[in-house]
Amino acid sequence: MKHLIFIIIGSLLFPGYTYTASQDTEDFKIIYPDQNTRVEKGETLDVKWLNYSYSARNISRLKIELYRDKKPIATLAEKVINNGHHEVKIPDNIEEGNYQIKITSINTEARVSSEEFHIIPPIPITIITPDKDTVWRKGKTYSIQWKTKATQKEAKVYINLFRQQEDKKLISSAKIAEDVDNTGELKFSVPTDLPDGTYVLGIRLTTISEIKYSSPFKIEGEE
């Protein structure tokens, strides 16, 4: 009824006025990657999004693309199930720089682009443990293992533990090692005062500025 009154008043006061119903133009929102994301070429990226509108929640399949300067660079996935996240692989033959992820509905006009994030060259560190299947128990000691290229053997190593929030942001939780030899292995006793949750290990060499992050893993209570 309010809309009808508004239409009548608008028509009387402004001849030629046409009423247009408002609609939700933001069907999706990409929450990861964001402007703080730095991902290596050739690395797997877990794209995460939210469905805002009623129409978006009823979309079943999506396409995920990589864009730069508003131009498509690569199709990363097609006919993706609209469940809020999907892992894609960043091409290893592209230039370093700022990019965006674009999500498009296959059978509607719904689409959204992420914030610009940065694609960087591969970091010469491979984290062996912990991996995605790892569960650390508080109070126990575990072996952290990594390997680097032979040219990095003389570099010193920094290792830190981060807690991962739901939005993928990392909170520093513990300094594990600082300026130690690059031996490829280090023992770590998990503090008992850490909250249960998902964590990520970060390793940096003194010869490079980028941090290599492990796959997310779990830290849980004592057995």
Short mmCIF file of C-alpha atoms in Angstrom, two decimals:
data_model
loop_
_atom_site.label_atom_id
_atom_site.label_comp_id
_atom_site.label_asym_id
_atom_site.label_seq_id
_atom_site.Cartn_x
_atom_site.Cartn_y
_atom_site.Cartn_z
CA MET A 1 0.00 0.00 0.00
CA LYS A 2 2.88 2.35 0.87
CA HIS A 3 4.43 1.68 -2.52
CA LEU A 4 1.11 2.49 -4.24
CA ILE A 5 0.82 5.82 -2.39
CA PHE A 6 4.42 6.63 -3.28
CA ILE A 7 3.78 5.89 -6.95
CA ILE A 8 0.69 8.13 -7.03
CA ILE A 9 2.48 11.03 -5.28
CA GLY A 10 5.49 10.65 -7.52
CA SER A 11 3.32 10.71 -10.64
CA LEU A 12 1.50 13.87 -9.51
CA LEU A 13 4.58 15.82 -8.46
CA PHE A 14 6.94 14.63 -11.17
CA PRO A 15 5.29 13.96 -14.55
CA GLY A 16 7.03 11.18 -16.39
CA TYR A 17 8.26 9.67 -13.10
CA THR A 18 8.66 5.87 -13.23
CA TYR A 19 8.79 3.76 -10.07
CA THR A 20 11.42 1.03 -9.92
CA ALA A 21 11.36 -1.51 -7.10
CA SER A 22 14.62 -1.75 -5.18
CA GLN A 23 16.51 -5.01 -5.39
CA ASP A 24 19.57 -6.56 -3.84
CA THR A 25 22.32 -6.07 -6.41
CA GLU A 26 24.96 -7.88 -4.34
CA ASP A 27 24.12 -11.57 -4.67
CA PHE A 28 27.51 -12.82 -3.49
CA LYS A 29 30.43 -11.60 -1.45
CA ILE A 30 33.90 -13.11 -1.75
CA ILE A 31 35.53 -13.20 1.68
CA TYR A 32 38.75 -14.91 0.57
CA PRO A 33 41.03 -13.98 -1.08
CA ASP A 34 41.12 -10.41 0.21
CA GLN A 35 43.49 -7.46 -0.04
CA ASN A 36 45.91 -9.06 2.46
CA THR A 37 46.20 -12.35 0.57
CA ARG A 38 49.53 -13.27 -1.00
CA VAL A 39 49.48 -16.53 -2.93
CA GLU A 40 52.27 -18.26 -4.83
CA LYS A 41 52.13 -19.11 -8.50
CA GLY A 42 51.14 -22.76 -8.85
CA GLU A 43 49.68 -22.84 -5.32
CA THR A 44 46.19 -24.00 -4.33
CA LEU A 45 43.81 -21.23 -3.24
CA ASP A 46 40.65 -21.94 -1.24
CA VAL A 47 38.15 -19.38 -2.56
CA LYS A 48 35.41 -18.60 -0.02
CA TRP A 49 32.18 -16.66 -0.57
CA LEU A 50 28.83 -15.85 1.02
CA ASN A 51 25.38 -15.97 -0.59
CA TYR A 52 23.53 -12.78 0.29
CA SER A 53 20.35 -12.70 -1.77
CA TYR A 54 17.51 -15.21 -1.98
CA SER A 55 18.24 -15.73 -5.68
CA ALA A 56 21.93 -16.44 -4.98
CA ARG A 57 21.05 -19.13 -2.45
CA ASN A 58 19.09 -20.90 -5.17
CA ILE A 59 21.94 -20.88 -7.69
CA SER A 60 23.42 -24.35 -7.97
CA ARG A 61 26.49 -23.95 -10.22
CA LEU A 62 29.19 -21.28 -10.54
CA LYS A 63 32.24 -20.42 -12.61
CA ILE A 64 35.45 -19.11 -11.00
CA GLU A 65 37.83 -16.99 -13.05
CA LEU A 66 41.09 -15.10 -12.53
CA TYR A 67 41.11 -11.45 -13.63
CA ARG A 68 43.75 -8.74 -13.92
CA ASP A 69 43.00 -5.10 -14.78
CA LYS A 70 39.37 -6.12 -15.48
CA LYS A 71 40.50 -8.64 -18.10
CA PRO A 72 40.03 -12.43 -17.84
CA ILE A 73 43.31 -14.30 -17.42
CA ALA A 74 42.18 -17.89 -16.80
CA THR A 75 39.14 -19.99 -15.97
CA LEU A 76 40.00 -21.74 -12.71
CA ALA A 77 36.85 -23.85 -12.27
CA GLU A 78 33.52 -24.46 -14.01
CA LYS A 79 30.21 -25.89 -12.78
CA VAL A 80 31.27 -25.45 -9.16
CA ILE A 81 28.72 -26.39 -6.49
CA ASN A 82 27.50 -23.24 -4.72
CA ASN A 83 28.47 -24.35 -1.19
CA GLY A 84 30.56 -21.35 -0.14
CA HIS A 85 34.09 -22.50 -0.98
CA HIS A 86 36.13 -24.22 -3.66
CA GLU A 87 39.84 -24.92 -4.06
CA VAL A 88 41.46 -23.72 -7.30
CA LYS A 89 45.02 -23.82 -8.57
CA ILE A 90 46.75 -20.58 -9.46
CA PRO A 91 48.49 -20.89 -12.87
CA ASP A 92 52.27 -21.08 -12.64
CA ASN A 93 52.86 -19.32 -15.98
CA ILE A 94 51.50 -15.87 -15.09
CA GLU A 95 53.26 -12.69 -14.00
CA GLU A 96 53.60 -11.52 -10.43
CA GLY A 97 51.12 -8.78 -9.54
CA ASN A 98 47.63 -7.85 -8.39
CA TYR A 99 44.68 -10.02 -9.44
CA GLN A 100 41.01 -10.60 -8.65
CA ILE A 101 38.82 -13.69 -8.42
CA LYS A 102 35.49 -13.42 -10.24
CA ILE A 103 32.53 -15.70 -9.49
CA THR A 104 29.70 -15.92 -12.03
CA SER A 105 26.49 -17.89 -11.99
CA ILE A 106 26.26 -20.27 -14.94
CA ASN A 107 22.56 -19.70 -15.57
CA THR A 108 21.79 -16.22 -14.14
CA GLU A 109 23.30 -12.72 -14.25
CA ALA A 110 24.67 -12.93 -10.69
CA ARG A 111 28.39 -12.17 -10.42
CA VAL A 112 30.93 -10.71 -8.00
CA SER A 113 34.65 -9.91 -7.92
CA SER A 114 37.03 -10.19 -4.99
CA GLU A 115 39.29 -7.48 -3.64
CA GLU A 116 42.65 -7.31 -5.37
CA PHE A 117 45.17 -9.79 -3.96
CA HIS A 118 48.81 -10.38 -4.81
CA ILE A 119 50.28 -13.34 -6.69
CA ILE A 120 53.97 -13.86 -5.89
CA PRO A 121 56.77 -16.12 -7.19
CA PRO A 122 57.12 -19.57 -5.54
CA ILE A 123 58.79 -19.49 -2.11
CA PRO A 124 61.73 -21.95 -1.98
CA ILE A 125 60.45 -23.74 1.15
CA THR A 126 58.42 -26.95 1.37
CA ILE A 127 56.79 -27.66 4.74
CA ILE A 128 56.58 -31.42 5.24
CA THR A 129 55.03 -31.51 8.72
CA PRO A 130 52.63 -30.36 9.97
CA ASP A 131 50.26 -31.03 7.07
CA LYS A 132 46.47 -30.86 6.60
CA ASP A 133 45.93 -34.15 8.46
CA THR A 134 48.02 -33.17 11.47
CA VAL A 135 46.55 -32.95 14.98
CA TRP A 136 48.83 -31.63 17.72
CA ARG A 137 47.97 -32.28 21.36
CA LYS A 138 48.76 -29.59 23.90
CA GLY A 139 51.69 -30.46 26.15
CA LYS A 140 53.24 -32.91 23.68
CA THR A 141 56.38 -32.49 21.56
CA TYR A 142 56.33 -32.79 17.77
CA SER A 143 58.80 -32.63 14.92
CA ILE A 144 58.51 -29.72 12.45
CA GLN A 145 60.08 -30.71 9.13
CA TRP A 146 60.79 -28.65 6.04
CA LYS A 147 63.14 -28.57 3.08
CA THR A 148 64.65 -25.81 0.98
CA LYS A 149 66.69 -25.54 -2.19
CA ALA A 150 70.41 -26.16 -1.86
CA THR A 151 71.08 -22.48 -2.54
CA GLN A 152 69.23 -21.59 0.70
CA LYS A 153 71.11 -23.92 3.06
CA GLU A 154 73.15 -21.09 4.62
CA ALA A 155 70.06 -19.01 5.40
CA LYS A 156 68.78 -18.69 8.94
CA VAL A 157 65.20 -19.66 9.76
CA TYR A 158 62.31 -18.03 11.62
CA ILE A 159 59.29 -20.16 12.58
CA ASN A 160 56.03 -18.88 14.04
CA LEU A 161 52.66 -20.39 14.94
CA PHE A 162 49.44 -18.62 13.94
CA ARG A 163 45.83 -19.28 14.85
CA GLN A 164 43.51 -19.16 11.84
CA GLN A 165 40.15 -17.44 12.19
CA GLU A 166 37.06 -18.29 10.16
CA ASP A 167 37.74 -15.40 7.77
CA LYS A 168 41.25 -16.83 7.14
CA LYS A 169 42.98 -14.06 9.06
CA LEU A 170 45.97 -15.20 11.12
CA ILE A 171 46.69 -14.29 14.74
CA SER A 172 50.24 -14.76 16.02
CA SER A 173 50.17 -17.38 18.79
CA ALA A 174 53.75 -18.45 19.51
CA LYS A 175 57.34 -17.83 18.43
CA ILE A 176 58.84 -21.25 17.78
CA ALA A 177 62.29 -20.39 16.46
CA GLU A 178 64.25 -17.24 15.66
CA ASP A 179 67.44 -17.06 13.63
CA VAL A 180 68.20 -20.81 13.84
CA ASP A 181 70.18 -22.95 11.41
CA ASN A 182 68.39 -24.29 8.36
CA THR A 183 68.62 -27.95 9.39
CA GLY A 184 65.19 -28.94 8.04
CA GLU A 185 63.88 -30.18 11.38
CA LEU A 186 63.00 -28.75 14.78
CA LYS A 187 61.29 -30.13 17.88
CA PHE A 188 58.42 -28.11 19.34
CA SER A 189 56.50 -28.61 22.58
CA VAL A 190 52.92 -27.35 22.16
CA PRO A 191 52.00 -24.86 24.93
CA THR A 192 49.19 -26.04 27.18
CA ASP A 193 47.56 -22.60 27.28
CA LEU A 194 46.76 -22.44 23.55
CA PRO A 195 43.04 -22.51 22.73
CA ASP A 196 41.74 -25.44 20.69
CA GLY A 197 41.37 -24.55 17.03
CA THR A 198 42.86 -24.37 13.55
CA TYR A 199 46.47 -23.25 13.22
CA VAL A 200 49.03 -22.49 10.53
CA LEU A 201 52.81 -22.69 10.73
CA GLY A 202 54.86 -19.91 9.12
CA ILE A 203 58.50 -20.33 8.08
CA ARG A 204 60.70 -17.52 6.73
CA LEU A 205 64.30 -17.55 5.55
CA THR A 206 66.58 -14.58 6.19
CA THR A 207 67.35 -14.46 2.46
CA ILE A 208 63.75 -13.77 1.41
CA SER A 209 60.97 -11.52 2.71
CA GLU A 210 57.98 -13.81 2.06
CA ILE A 211 56.63 -16.29 4.62
CA LYS A 212 55.81 -19.87 3.65
CA TYR A 213 52.64 -21.08 5.38
CA SER A 214 51.73 -24.68 6.11
CA SER A 215 48.32 -26.19 5.42
CA PRO A 216 45.87 -25.50 8.26
CA PHE A 217 45.99 -28.16 10.99
CA LYS A 218 44.38 -28.76 14.39
CA ILE A 219 45.60 -28.18 17.92
CA GLU A 220 43.43 -29.87 20.53
CA GLY A 221 43.41 -30.64 24.25
CA GLU A 222 45.70 -33.06 25.98
CA GLU A 223 44.92 -36.76 25.56
#
